Short mmCIF file of C-alpha atoms and ligand atoms in Angstrom, two decimals:
data_model
loop_
_atom_site.label_atom_id
_atom_site.label_comp_id
_atom_site.label_asym_id
_atom_site.label_seq_id
_atom_site.Cartn_x
_atom_site.Cartn_y
_atom_site.Cartn_z
CA MET C 211 0.00 0.00 0.00
CA LYS C 212 1.34 3.39 -0.99
CA ARG C 213 -0.01 5.38 1.93
CA ILE C 214 1.79 3.15 4.40
CA ILE C 215 5.10 4.77 3.47
CA TYR C 216 4.06 8.08 4.98
CA VAL C 217 2.76 6.37 8.11
CA PHE C 218 6.07 4.55 8.33
CA LEU C 219 8.08 7.75 8.03
CA ALA C 220 5.90 9.37 10.67
CA LEU C 221 6.63 6.51 13.06
CA LEU C 222 10.40 6.55 12.54
CA PRO C 223 11.18 8.66 15.63
CA PHE C 224 9.28 6.14 17.76
CA SER C 225 10.98 3.10 16.28
CA TYR C 226 14.30 4.87 17.02
CA LEU C 227 13.26 5.09 20.66
CA PHE C 228 12.33 1.40 20.72
CA ALA C 229 15.67 0.49 19.15
CA GLN C 230 17.37 2.21 22.08
CA ASN C 231 15.66 -0.23 24.40
CA ILE C 232 17.34 -3.37 23.08
CA GLN C 233 19.37 -4.28 26.14
CA ASN C 234 21.88 -6.31 24.21
CA ASN C 235 24.77 -4.42 25.73
CA PRO C 236 23.31 -2.14 28.43
CA GLY C 237 26.69 -0.66 29.36
CA SER C 238 27.40 0.72 25.87
CA ASN C 239 27.57 4.44 25.18
CA HIS C 240 26.17 4.13 21.65
CA GLY C 241 22.64 2.88 22.29
CA ASN C 242 23.43 -0.55 20.81
CA LYS C 243 23.49 0.96 17.30
CA PHE C 244 26.56 -0.98 16.21
CA GLU C 245 25.91 -4.31 17.89
CA GLN C 246 26.25 -7.52 15.91
CA LEU C 247 22.87 -9.18 15.40
CA GLY C 248 23.98 -12.66 16.49
CA THR C 249 22.43 -12.66 19.94
CA ILE C 250 19.19 -11.02 18.74
CA LEU C 251 18.35 -13.39 15.86
CA PRO C 252 16.33 -16.52 16.73
CA THR C 253 18.13 -19.80 17.25
CA PRO C 254 18.16 -21.98 14.10
CA ASN C 255 16.03 -25.13 14.37
CA GLU C 256 14.79 -28.01 12.25
CA TYR C 257 12.09 -25.77 10.69
CA ARG C 258 14.28 -22.72 9.91
CA THR C 259 17.99 -22.97 9.25
CA ALA C 260 20.69 -20.42 10.12
CA SER C 261 20.96 -19.49 6.41
CA GLY C 262 17.32 -18.43 6.37
CA ALA C 263 16.33 -21.33 4.11
CA PRO C 264 13.58 -23.77 5.16
CA GLY C 265 14.87 -26.58 7.39
CA PRO C 266 14.27 -30.32 6.88
CA LYS C 267 10.99 -30.23 8.84
CA TYR C 268 9.65 -26.92 7.43
CA TRP C 269 5.88 -26.84 6.89
CA GLN C 270 3.13 -24.44 5.88
CA GLN C 271 -0.62 -24.87 6.26
CA ARG C 272 -2.81 -24.81 3.14
CA ALA C 273 -6.36 -23.57 2.51
CA ASP C 274 -8.20 -24.15 -0.79
CA TYR C 275 -11.26 -21.99 -1.49
CA ASN C 276 -14.30 -22.58 -3.67
CA ILE C 277 -16.36 -19.38 -3.55
CA LYS C 278 -19.64 -18.37 -5.24
CA CYS C 279 -20.81 -14.81 -4.86
CA GLU C 280 -23.26 -12.33 -6.33
CA LEU C 281 -22.87 -8.57 -6.63
CA ASP C 282 -26.27 -6.89 -6.25
CA GLU C 283 -25.62 -3.42 -7.66
CA LYS C 284 -29.18 -2.18 -7.06
CA ASN C 285 -29.11 -2.96 -3.34
CA MET C 286 -25.33 -2.51 -2.97
CA ARG C 287 -24.88 -5.92 -1.37
CA LEU C 288 -22.44 -8.79 -1.84
CA THR C 289 -23.66 -12.30 -0.99
CA GLY C 290 -21.31 -15.27 -0.89
CA SER C 291 -20.89 -18.91 0.03
CA GLU C 292 -17.51 -20.56 0.36
CA THR C 293 -16.23 -24.08 0.85
CA ILE C 294 -12.76 -24.18 2.36
CA THR C 295 -10.58 -27.28 2.51
CA TYR C 296 -8.01 -26.76 5.25
CA PHE C 297 -4.93 -29.00 5.30
CA ASN C 298 -3.17 -29.41 8.64
CA ASN C 299 0.45 -29.83 7.51
CA SER C 300 1.71 -28.92 10.99
CA PRO C 301 2.88 -31.51 13.55
CA ASP C 302 0.25 -30.12 15.97
CA ILE C 303 -3.30 -31.17 16.84
CA LEU C 304 -5.76 -28.32 16.14
CA ARG C 305 -9.06 -27.88 18.01
CA TYR C 306 -10.21 -24.63 16.38
CA LEU C 307 -9.54 -22.42 13.34
CA TRP C 308 -9.20 -18.63 13.23
CA PHE C 309 -10.60 -16.53 10.37
CA GLN C 310 -10.04 -12.90 9.40
CA LEU C 311 -13.24 -10.84 8.94
CA ASP C 312 -11.59 -7.69 7.56
CA GLU C 313 -14.86 -6.32 6.17
CA ASN C 314 -15.87 -5.69 9.79
CA GLU C 315 -13.58 -2.65 9.60
CA HIS C 316 -16.67 -0.87 8.24
CA SER C 317 -18.94 -2.05 11.06
CA SER C 318 -19.66 0.43 13.85
CA VAL C 319 -20.36 -2.38 16.33
CA ASN C 320 -17.72 -4.93 15.36
CA ASN C 321 -14.87 -2.53 14.91
CA ALA C 322 -16.06 0.82 16.33
CA ASN C 323 -13.18 2.64 14.63
CA TYR C 324 -11.18 2.13 17.78
CA GLN C 325 -8.00 2.67 15.83
CA THR C 326 -8.87 6.27 14.95
CA SER C 327 -10.81 7.45 17.98
CA SER C 328 -8.14 7.44 20.65
CA THR C 329 -8.08 11.21 21.06
CA ILE C 330 -10.66 13.97 21.31
CA PRO C 331 -9.30 17.43 20.56
CA ARG C 332 -9.59 20.18 23.19
CA GLN C 333 -12.17 21.89 20.99
CA ALA C 334 -14.47 19.50 19.13
CA THR C 335 -17.02 20.51 16.51
CA ALA C 336 -20.62 19.31 16.65
CA GLN C 337 -19.89 17.13 13.60
CA MET C 338 -17.01 15.38 15.42
CA LEU C 339 -19.29 14.55 18.34
CA THR C 340 -22.04 13.37 15.99
CA ASN C 341 -19.53 11.05 14.32
CA LEU C 342 -18.58 9.58 17.70
CA GLU C 343 -22.28 9.08 18.50
CA LYS C 344 -22.72 7.06 15.29
CA GLN C 345 -20.38 4.43 16.68
CA ARG C 346 -22.85 3.55 19.43
CA THR C 347 -25.42 2.14 17.00
CA ASP C 348 -25.14 -0.47 14.25
CA ASN C 349 -24.44 1.25 10.93
CA GLY C 350 -25.42 -1.93 9.03
CA PHE C 351 -21.97 -2.59 7.58
CA GLY C 352 -19.63 -5.51 8.17
CA PHE C 353 -20.23 -9.26 7.81
CA ASN C 354 -23.52 -11.00 8.39
CA ILE C 355 -22.36 -14.59 8.98
CA LEU C 356 -25.35 -16.75 7.95
CA LYS C 357 -23.95 -20.26 8.26
CA VAL C 358 -20.80 -22.01 9.53
CA ALA C 359 -20.98 -25.75 8.95
CA ASP C 360 -18.90 -28.85 8.29
CA ALA C 361 -18.97 -30.85 5.02
CA THR C 362 -22.21 -32.60 6.04
CA GLY C 363 -23.97 -29.32 6.80
CA LYS C 364 -23.77 -29.72 10.60
CA ALA C 365 -23.50 -26.30 12.24
CA LEU C 366 -20.22 -25.50 13.98
CA PRO C 367 -19.93 -23.24 17.03
CA TYR C 368 -18.12 -19.97 16.41
CA VAL C 369 -17.39 -16.69 18.13
CA ILE C 370 -16.75 -13.32 16.48
CA ASN C 371 -14.38 -10.90 18.16
CA LYS C 372 -14.41 -7.66 16.11
CA THR C 373 -12.46 -8.54 12.91
CA MET C 374 -11.66 -12.11 13.98
CA MET C 375 -13.75 -15.31 14.08
CA ARG C 376 -12.85 -18.54 15.88
CA VAL C 377 -14.59 -21.72 14.70
CA ASP C 378 -14.46 -24.75 17.03
CA LEU C 379 -13.86 -28.08 15.29
CA PRO C 380 -16.19 -31.04 16.02
CA GLN C 381 -13.16 -33.27 16.63
CA GLU C 382 -9.40 -32.88 16.81
CA LEU C 383 -7.73 -32.13 13.47
CA LYS C 384 -4.62 -34.29 13.58
CA PRO C 385 -1.36 -33.73 11.69
CA GLY C 386 -1.79 -34.68 8.02
CA GLN C 387 -5.60 -34.47 8.15
CA LYS C 388 -7.85 -32.04 6.28
CA PHE C 389 -11.15 -30.44 7.25
CA VAL C 390 -13.92 -29.04 5.01
CA ILE C 391 -15.85 -26.03 6.25
CA ASN C 392 -18.74 -24.10 4.63
CA ILE C 393 -19.40 -20.45 5.40
CA ASN C 394 -22.31 -18.38 4.01
CA TRP C 395 -22.28 -14.62 4.45
CA ASN C 396 -23.30 -11.26 3.05
CA TYR C 397 -22.49 -7.61 3.63
CA ASN C 398 -23.58 -4.18 2.47
CA ILE C 399 -21.00 -2.68 0.15
CA PRO C 400 -19.63 0.57 1.61
CA ASP C 401 -18.88 3.73 -0.35
CA ARG C 402 -15.11 3.53 -0.28
CA MET C 403 -14.71 7.20 -1.15
CA VAL C 404 -16.77 8.27 1.91
CA GLN C 405 -16.26 5.48 4.45
CA GLY C 406 -12.70 4.61 3.47
CA GLY C 407 -11.22 1.12 3.76
CA ARG C 408 -9.83 -1.39 1.32
CA GLY C 409 -12.91 -2.75 -0.48
CA GLY C 410 -16.10 -0.99 -1.60
CA SER C 411 -17.60 1.10 -4.34
CA GLU C 412 -16.96 4.45 -5.99
CA PHE C 413 -19.97 6.25 -7.47
CA PHE C 414 -19.69 8.42 -10.61
CA PRO C 415 -22.62 10.88 -10.47
CA GLU C 416 -22.14 12.12 -14.09
CA ASP C 417 -23.04 8.73 -15.60
CA GLY C 418 -24.70 7.07 -12.57
CA ASN C 419 -22.36 4.07 -12.46
CA HIS C 420 -20.28 2.31 -9.80
CA LEU C 421 -16.76 0.98 -9.83
CA PHE C 422 -16.41 -1.89 -7.35
CA THR C 423 -13.13 -2.98 -5.78
CA ILE C 424 -13.81 -6.18 -3.85
CA ALA C 425 -10.86 -6.81 -1.53
CA GLN C 426 -10.35 -8.48 1.88
CA TRP C 427 -13.94 -9.55 1.26
CA TYR C 428 -14.47 -13.21 2.27
CA PRO C 429 -13.74 -14.94 5.61
CA ARG C 430 -10.04 -15.81 5.22
CA LEU C 431 -7.97 -18.37 7.14
CA CYS C 432 -5.44 -16.87 9.52
CA VAL C 433 -1.85 -18.13 9.40
CA TYR C 434 -0.88 -20.91 11.80
CA SER C 435 2.92 -21.15 12.02
CA ASP C 436 5.68 -23.00 13.88
CA PHE C 437 6.98 -19.77 15.46
CA GLN C 438 3.75 -17.98 16.39
CA GLY C 439 0.83 -20.43 16.42
CA TRP C 440 -2.31 -18.59 15.28
CA GLN C 441 -1.64 -15.06 13.98
CA ASN C 442 -4.96 -13.56 15.03
CA HIS C 443 -4.16 -9.88 15.39
CA GLN C 444 -7.12 -7.59 14.76
CA PHE C 445 -7.42 -5.64 11.50
CA THR C 446 -7.23 -1.97 12.43
CA GLY C 447 -7.81 -0.73 8.88
CA ARG C 448 -4.18 0.36 8.59
CA GLY C 449 -2.14 -2.80 9.08
CA GLU C 450 -2.31 -5.28 6.24
CA PHE C 451 -2.37 -9.09 6.44
CA ALA C 452 -0.71 -12.47 6.36
CA LEU C 453 -2.62 -15.42 4.92
CA THR C 454 -2.39 -19.13 4.19
CA PHE C 455 -1.53 -20.17 0.61
CA GLY C 456 -3.91 -22.30 -1.43
CA ASN C 457 -5.83 -22.75 -4.68
CA PHE C 458 -8.93 -20.70 -5.54
CA LYS C 459 -11.98 -21.18 -7.73
CA VAL C 460 -14.22 -18.12 -7.58
CA GLN C 461 -17.52 -17.59 -9.44
CA MET C 462 -18.71 -13.98 -9.50
CA THR C 463 -22.23 -13.19 -10.68
CA VAL C 464 -22.50 -9.52 -11.69
CA PRO C 465 -24.62 -7.32 -14.00
CA ALA C 466 -24.20 -8.67 -17.56
CA ASP C 467 -22.52 -5.54 -18.92
CA HIS C 468 -19.86 -5.43 -16.19
CA ILE C 469 -16.25 -6.37 -16.91
CA VAL C 470 -14.64 -8.42 -14.11
CA ALA C 471 -10.90 -8.58 -13.44
CA SER C 472 -9.39 -10.62 -10.63
CA THR C 473 -6.54 -12.57 -9.18
CA GLY C 474 -5.92 -15.58 -11.48
CA GLU C 475 -7.11 -16.54 -14.96
CA CYS C 476 -10.64 -16.36 -16.36
CA GLN C 477 -12.07 -19.74 -17.38
CA ASN C 478 -15.07 -18.49 -19.39
CA TYR C 479 -14.20 -15.41 -21.46
CA ALA C 480 -16.15 -16.97 -24.36
CA LEU C 481 -19.39 -16.62 -22.37
CA ASN C 482 -18.71 -13.11 -21.09
CA LEU C 483 -17.07 -11.23 -23.97
CA THR C 484 -18.55 -10.36 -27.35
CA PRO C 485 -17.08 -12.32 -30.33
CA THR C 486 -15.19 -9.15 -31.35
CA GLN C 487 -13.73 -8.72 -27.85
CA LEU C 488 -12.79 -12.38 -27.71
CA SER C 489 -10.89 -12.09 -31.01
CA ARG C 490 -9.08 -9.01 -29.67
CA TRP C 491 -8.12 -11.05 -26.56
CA GLN C 492 -6.70 -13.76 -28.83
CA LYS C 493 -4.82 -11.14 -30.86
CA ALA C 494 -3.34 -9.70 -27.63
CA GLN C 495 -1.69 -13.05 -26.81
CA THR C 496 1.14 -12.39 -29.29
CA ALA C 497 1.02 -8.57 -29.42
CA LYS C 498 4.11 -6.37 -29.16
CA GLU C 499 2.19 -3.50 -27.56
CA PRO C 500 -1.02 -3.25 -25.47
CA VAL C 501 -4.15 -4.29 -27.41
CA GLU C 502 -7.55 -2.91 -26.38
CA ILE C 503 -9.93 -5.79 -25.68
CA VAL C 504 -12.72 -3.57 -24.34
CA THR C 505 -12.36 -0.22 -26.09
CA LEU C 506 -13.24 3.24 -24.82
CA ALA C 507 -16.26 3.17 -27.18
CA ASP C 508 -17.38 -0.21 -25.70
CA ALA C 509 -17.08 1.21 -22.16
CA LYS C 510 -18.98 4.40 -22.99
CA ALA C 511 -21.78 2.39 -24.61
CA ALA C 512 -22.09 0.12 -21.54
CA GLU C 513 -22.17 3.19 -19.25
CA THR C 514 -25.39 4.45 -20.82
CA LYS C 515 -27.24 1.14 -21.40
CA LYS C 516 -27.08 -0.37 -17.88
CA SER C 517 -28.08 -4.00 -18.41
CA THR C 518 -30.40 -5.66 -15.89
CA ALA C 519 -29.36 -9.22 -16.91
CA LYS C 520 -26.66 -11.16 -15.03
CA LYS C 521 -23.51 -13.05 -16.01
CA THR C 522 -21.12 -15.26 -14.05
CA TRP C 523 -17.37 -14.94 -14.44
CA ILE C 524 -15.28 -17.92 -13.32
CA TYR C 525 -11.67 -17.38 -12.27
CA THR C 526 -9.09 -19.80 -10.87
CA ALA C 527 -5.77 -19.05 -9.18
CA ASN C 528 -3.22 -21.52 -7.84
CA ASN C 529 -0.78 -21.13 -4.98
CA VAL C 530 -1.84 -17.65 -3.89
CA ARG C 531 -2.38 -16.24 -0.43
CA ASP C 532 -5.36 -14.06 -1.31
CA PHE C 533 -7.91 -13.28 -4.01
CA ALA C 534 -9.26 -9.82 -4.95
CA TRP C 535 -11.44 -8.62 -7.84
CA THR C 536 -13.07 -5.64 -9.46
CA SER C 537 -16.27 -5.17 -11.44
CA SER C 538 -17.74 -2.26 -13.40
CA ARG C 539 -19.40 -1.43 -16.70
CA LYS C 540 -17.06 1.57 -16.90
CA TYR C 541 -13.92 -0.40 -17.71
CA ALA C 542 -11.81 -0.25 -20.81
CA TRP C 543 -9.25 -3.10 -20.82
CA ASP C 544 -5.94 -3.64 -22.59
CA ALA C 545 -3.34 -6.42 -22.49
CA MET C 546 -0.01 -7.57 -23.89
CA PRO C 547 2.32 -10.44 -23.05
CA THR C 548 5.69 -10.13 -21.35
CA TYR C 549 8.10 -13.04 -20.91
CA VAL C 550 10.17 -14.17 -17.90
CA GLU C 551 12.51 -17.13 -18.49
CA GLY C 552 10.45 -18.04 -21.56
CA LYS C 553 7.15 -18.10 -19.64
CA LYS C 554 4.33 -15.83 -20.83
CA ILE C 555 2.72 -13.38 -18.40
CA MET C 556 -0.23 -11.29 -19.57
CA ALA C 557 0.30 -7.68 -18.43
CA MET C 558 -3.12 -5.98 -18.31
CA SER C 559 -4.89 -2.79 -17.27
CA TYR C 560 -8.53 -1.90 -16.54
CA TYR C 561 -9.58 1.75 -16.27
CA PRO C 562 -12.63 4.02 -16.53
CA LYS C 563 -12.80 6.77 -19.17
CA GLU C 564 -11.71 9.26 -16.47
CA ALA C 565 -8.24 7.63 -16.52
CA TYR C 566 -8.11 6.61 -20.20
CA GLY C 567 -5.66 9.33 -21.32
CA LEU C 568 -3.05 8.13 -18.81
CA TYR C 569 -3.68 4.39 -18.49
CA ARG C 570 -3.99 3.58 -22.20
CA PRO C 571 -0.45 4.78 -23.06
CA PHE C 572 1.39 3.96 -19.81
CA SER C 573 -0.22 1.46 -17.42
CA THR C 574 0.26 -1.94 -19.10
CA ARG C 575 3.80 -0.97 -20.22
CA ALA C 576 4.60 -0.04 -16.59
CA VAL C 577 3.22 -3.43 -15.42
CA ALA C 578 5.39 -5.35 -17.93
CA HIS C 579 8.49 -3.30 -17.05
CA THR C 580 7.91 -3.90 -13.32
CA ILE C 581 7.64 -7.66 -13.84
CA GLN C 582 10.91 -7.63 -15.83
CA VAL C 583 12.97 -5.58 -13.35
CA TYR C 584 11.68 -7.26 -10.18
CA SER C 585 12.20 -10.71 -11.76
CA LYS C 586 15.83 -9.71 -12.41
CA PHE C 587 16.54 -8.34 -8.91
CA SER C 588 14.50 -10.80 -6.81
CA ILE C 589 12.85 -13.99 -8.11
CA PRO C 590 11.19 -14.88 -11.46
CA TYR C 591 7.51 -13.87 -11.43
CA PRO C 592 5.61 -17.16 -11.01
CA TYR C 593 2.04 -16.15 -11.95
CA PRO C 594 0.33 -16.06 -15.40
CA VAL C 595 -1.09 -12.49 -15.20
CA ALA C 596 -0.26 -9.11 -13.66
CA ILE C 597 -3.02 -6.48 -13.56
CA SER C 598 -3.20 -2.73 -12.85
CA VAL C 599 -6.67 -1.27 -12.16
CA GLU C 600 -7.42 2.45 -11.93
CA ALA C 601 -9.58 2.85 -8.82
CA ALA C 602 -8.37 6.13 -7.26
CA ASN C 603 -6.27 4.38 -4.59
CA GLY C 604 -3.15 2.28 -4.11
CA MET C 605 -3.43 -1.25 -2.75
CA GLU C 606 -2.00 -4.61 -3.76
CA TYR C 607 -3.27 -8.20 -3.96
CA PRO C 608 -1.89 -11.29 -5.76
CA MET C 609 -1.77 -10.64 -9.55
CA ILE C 610 -4.03 -7.55 -9.24
CA CYS C 611 -3.60 -4.09 -7.73
CA PHE C 612 -5.61 -0.87 -7.51
CA ASN C 613 -3.93 2.41 -8.42
CA TYR C 614 -4.72 6.06 -9.13
CA GLY C 615 -4.17 8.50 -11.99
CA ARG C 616 -7.02 10.40 -13.70
CA THR C 617 -6.84 13.08 -16.38
CA HIS C 618 -8.55 16.47 -16.55
CA GLU C 619 -11.93 16.38 -18.29
CA ASP C 620 -10.31 17.28 -21.64
CA GLY C 621 -7.92 14.33 -21.35
CA THR C 622 -4.83 16.38 -20.46
CA TYR C 623 -2.81 15.79 -17.31
CA THR C 624 0.09 17.19 -15.33
CA GLU C 625 3.55 15.61 -15.30
CA ALA C 626 3.12 15.20 -11.52
CA THR C 627 -0.01 13.06 -12.03
CA LYS C 628 1.69 11.02 -14.76
CA TYR C 629 4.83 10.23 -12.73
CA GLY C 630 2.84 9.74 -9.52
CA MET C 631 0.68 7.22 -11.39
CA ILE C 632 3.65 5.33 -12.87
CA GLY C 633 5.27 5.29 -9.42
CA VAL C 634 2.19 3.83 -7.72
CA ILE C 635 1.69 1.20 -10.47
CA ILE C 636 5.31 0.03 -10.11
CA HIS C 637 4.96 0.04 -6.32
CA GLU C 638 1.72 -1.94 -6.16
CA VAL C 639 2.64 -4.43 -8.91
CA GLY C 640 5.97 -4.79 -7.07
CA HIS C 641 4.10 -5.92 -3.95
CA ASN C 642 3.42 -9.16 -5.84
CA PHE C 643 6.99 -10.08 -4.88
CA PHE C 644 6.99 -8.62 -1.32
CA PRO C 645 4.79 -9.77 0.42
CA MET C 646 2.39 -11.70 -1.88
CA ILE C 647 4.98 -14.30 -2.95
CA ILE C 648 7.64 -13.85 -0.25
CA ASN C 649 5.03 -14.25 2.45
CA SER C 650 6.11 -11.82 5.16
CA ASP C 651 3.60 -11.05 7.91
CA GLU C 652 2.60 -7.50 7.05
CA ARG C 653 -0.09 -7.34 9.71
CA GLN C 654 2.66 -7.42 12.31
CA TRP C 655 5.71 -6.17 10.36
CA THR C 656 4.51 -3.78 7.66
CA TRP C 657 7.88 -2.04 7.36
CA PHE C 658 9.41 -5.29 6.13
CA ASP C 659 7.60 -5.58 2.78
CA GLU C 660 7.29 -1.80 2.29
CA GLY C 661 11.05 -1.39 2.70
CA LEU C 662 12.10 -4.15 0.29
CA ASN C 663 9.40 -3.20 -2.19
CA THR C 664 10.18 0.51 -2.19
CA PHE C 665 13.89 -0.23 -2.75
CA VAL C 666 13.19 -2.30 -5.90
CA GLN C 667 10.48 0.21 -6.94
CA TYR C 668 13.14 2.94 -7.19
CA LEU C 669 15.44 0.67 -9.21
CA THR C 670 12.51 0.00 -11.56
CA GLU C 671 11.60 3.70 -11.89
ZN1 ZN O 840 3.28 -0.45 -0.33
#
């Protein structure tokens, strides 16, 4: 996330103070600044070697997701059902599972904005007090958990604690065993531009359409690790996340004239694109520069017609730690291939007409360049697609990220907007490497992935 950098810089003086407190050598006159790390680093063990490589008994848990959901644009509601297969690869017996309910960040009763309401200024306006009052009643946002059941449909006991949910297992889950769990849920989609947060909608009053960014949106398995057990820290809206890797199949039912982009690869373009768009997609597979699959004219036509029919887009993604998607009838879409070690990766961009003048010439090229440079300086990009979406923000997920960069109404733009946009695209696509592939725990240690990512971002720029 781009904004995190400024938070990080703001916190630097405090982290300096904490660093002073490492009592590695309490008698020193230099605040331990020049100490060798040896006595601070954890002791190597059979899971994690001294070199940093996995040890002979290294393990990770796995969670596979099969999700069906429907976006109700009229009522601004997302309804979903998911079947999760959880594999206990640990040597431990598990009696319960922890889930992240990040969407509860928008709930006044399940989150209460406790992360931003720690101070009241000496002089408060009436509006400030009214906003505090709102937190006493249910604003109607956040998860409605409708069903938590095992594979046979038998209800499982669970408890929700703000943005976390613990589900008790009917019997011990032994090492090497798997457990299937079904969760049904829905939530009201917040206006991201008013209520803030990671997922939600943006409304465009001029044409009456929404742009949906659906992120941190389904109950997600927390990480269970050898060094920490369950990582069940609350989501404060500012920290990010750590998740369990697995394979995803996600079916998204949306208005028929919407274009859906997501983590992974679409399995049914033939059903959801027009024959002309499908032939453009095929042409893009070998293109040397970005090819428009949904043109500006297509997007403008969809904006005015507003279909009431529905279509289902099916996407699959393997070996990812999360899944995010976007849906709107406002999107133009372009794509071109880029190659890493002979393997094809489709670099793609989705953007509304408000961003067309900047995204059409620069976005997909910036995505392809980012994949090339990061693959050179870190590890080869392992996924089949890399996507940049213009959604007036800056946040990353596996294979897909949301960025900013809109033109003036006449299509012109400032150099500052152009370079800011290219910078945020490189930054958010770069997060594919840190932390989406190199799975650092950014809920606890955000500086870790932001630092590595920003370093390679500047090399790429
Ligand atoms: Zn970032």
